């Protein structure tokens, strides 16, 4: 079991960046990608590579450590937190699952200073050729690509123009790790929230990718790393990230509106916000809901982690539990954010304030398909025995 002291060692790396992230948040939004100062500090602290296997410069954190670190990052700023759940899991996956030759090319040759972002969904096609694939495709919402040396691109392997099948009805899905210089970017990242994430659209046309720089999207067979997370695959790590991010942004809004309450007076109301029973009840309810959602996330992910660590199979039911926890936490966080924005009144609409930025961010980030209602439906169908499994969970 992870102790509080163990968890704090990684959270403290992120917490030490509070002043810098606060100072640079507006500039990140203006640039539409994290500022160089923030990116450099992530490397200087060790945060950028912390989630990696030890062979790639990481500390192989537990899920509790990952979750609490992501909550802290998202509390500071939604875009900073989103980079945490984009770049860190991406490099974790590449470092854990790339074959030895690809790992040496990408990580060892760069002294493990590798930032990876992009889109893992298989929107591309890779025509199999001698030694690898000719990759073509277009991807949207490539989070963290604004400052990434390598870009992830999910694709469907094709043999002589035919889809390669992993099982009946299930195509094989792979991820290519492509050098930035071979990517064509379409800077269409003009959005409502998460402006500072550099989530660019991009494409490639018949770019050769050696097989050594590809890995299976749903693999749970690590080439390196000893933590249970490496044997759980990218989907649970991604799900934990989405849940933690939403909780972190919502917590920032709850904290900020609580701080505001003593000095906030609404027009024609002589009582402060803090003195109003309706606010007090709402604060108690939403604080409790937030804490319950956080505990559910920690329980679901650490339970599965413990099972895998003990050598047990990661069953469809365990995977469903984790994904439902992520969906529930996201829904709860959105409700907390909506309440905080409403009770803050005009203080929450001032451009550039933390409340205003967090509200835009939370309603942008929670649109993601990874925590949609379909995920909850898939999980419920597993519990009900309607389906045996859903590989995407």
mmCIF file with all atom_site columns, C-alpha atoms in Angstrom, residues 24-35 77 79 189 192-197 351-352 356-358 360-361:
data_model
loop_
_atom_site.group_PDB
_atom_site.id
_atom_site.type_symbol
_atom_site.label_atom_id
_atom_site.label_alt_id
_atom_site.label_comp_id
_atom_site.label_asym_id
_atom_site.label_entity_id
_atom_site.label_seq_id
_atom_site.pdbx_PDB_ins_code
_atom_site.Cartn_x
_atom_site.Cartn_y
_atom_site.Cartn_z
_atom_site.occupancy
_atom_site.B_iso_or_equiv
_atom_site.pdbx_formal_charge
_atom_site.auth_seq_id
_atom_site.auth_comp_id
_atom_site.auth_asym_id
_atom_site.auth_atom_id
_atom_site.pdbx_PDB_model_num
ATOM 1  C CA . UNK A 1 24  ? 2.399   31.950 -16.883 1.00 0.00 ? 24  UNK A CA 1
ATOM 2  C CA . UNK A 1 25  ? -1.250  30.822 -17.232 1.00 0.00 ? 25  UNK A CA 1
ATOM 3  C CA . UNK A 1 26  ? -2.422  33.817 -19.246 1.00 0.00 ? 26  UNK A CA 1
ATOM 4  C CA . UNK A 1 27  ? 0.601   33.617 -21.554 1.00 0.00 ? 27  UNK A CA 1
ATOM 5  C CA . UNK A 1 28  ? -0.018  29.906 -22.138 1.00 0.00 ? 28  UNK A CA 1
ATOM 6  C CA . UNK A 1 29  ? -3.540  30.753 -23.228 1.00 0.00 ? 29  UNK A CA 1
ATOM 7  C CA . UNK A 1 30  ? -2.278  33.503 -25.510 1.00 0.00 ? 30  UNK A CA 1
ATOM 8  C CA . UNK A 1 31  ? 0.291   31.167 -27.087 1.00 0.00 ? 31  UNK A CA 1
ATOM 9  C CA . UNK A 1 32  ? -2.262  28.315 -27.153 1.00 0.00 ? 32  UNK A CA 1
ATOM 10 C CA . UNK A 1 33  ? 0.381   25.965 -25.760 1.00 0.00 ? 33  UNK A CA 1
ATOM 11 C CA . UNK A 1 34  ? 2.330   25.796 -22.494 1.00 0.00 ? 34  UNK A CA 1
ATOM 12 C CA . UNK A 1 35  ? 5.028   28.419 -22.216 1.00 0.00 ? 35  UNK A CA 1
ATOM 13 C CA . UNK A 1 77  ? -4.481  25.446 -14.031 1.00 0.00 ? 77  UNK A CA 1
ATOM 14 C CA . UNK A 1 79  ? -4.214  23.511 -19.252 1.00 0.00 ? 79  UNK A CA 1
ATOM 15 C CA . UNK A 1 189 ? -6.550  25.028 -31.821 1.00 0.00 ? 189 UNK A CA 1
ATOM 16 C CA . UNK A 1 192 ? -13.253 27.951 -25.611 1.00 0.00 ? 192 UNK A CA 1
ATOM 17 C CA . UNK A 1 193 ? -11.212 26.269 -22.893 1.00 0.00 ? 193 UNK A CA 1
ATOM 18 C CA . UNK A 1 194 ? -7.945  24.402 -22.383 1.00 0.00 ? 194 UNK A CA 1
ATOM 19 C CA . UNK A 1 195 ? -6.420  26.984 -24.677 1.00 0.00 ? 195 UNK A CA 1
ATOM 20 C CA . UNK A 1 196 ? -2.905  26.441 -23.367 1.00 0.00 ? 196 UNK A CA 1
ATOM 21 C CA . UNK A 1 197 ? -2.629  22.745 -24.228 1.00 0.00 ? 197 UNK A CA 1
ATOM 22 C CA . UNK A 1 351 ? -11.876 37.465 -17.965 1.00 0.00 ? 351 UNK A CA 1
ATOM 23 C CA . UNK A 1 352 ? -8.569  36.086 -16.760 1.00 0.00 ? 352 UNK A CA 1
ATOM 24 C CA . UNK A 1 356 ? -13.522 32.084 -15.255 1.00 0.00 ? 356 UNK A CA 1
ATOM 25 C CA . UNK A 1 357 ? -10.691 30.087 -16.768 1.00 0.00 ? 357 UNK A CA 1
ATOM 26 C CA . UNK A 1 358 ? -11.492 26.947 -14.778 1.00 0.00 ? 358 UNK A CA 1
ATOM 27 C CA . UNK A 1 360 ? -14.190 27.273 -19.497 1.00 0.00 ? 360 UNK A CA 1
ATOM 28 C CA . UNK A 1 361 ? -11.680 24.497 -19.015 1.00 0.00 ? 361 UNK A CA 1
#
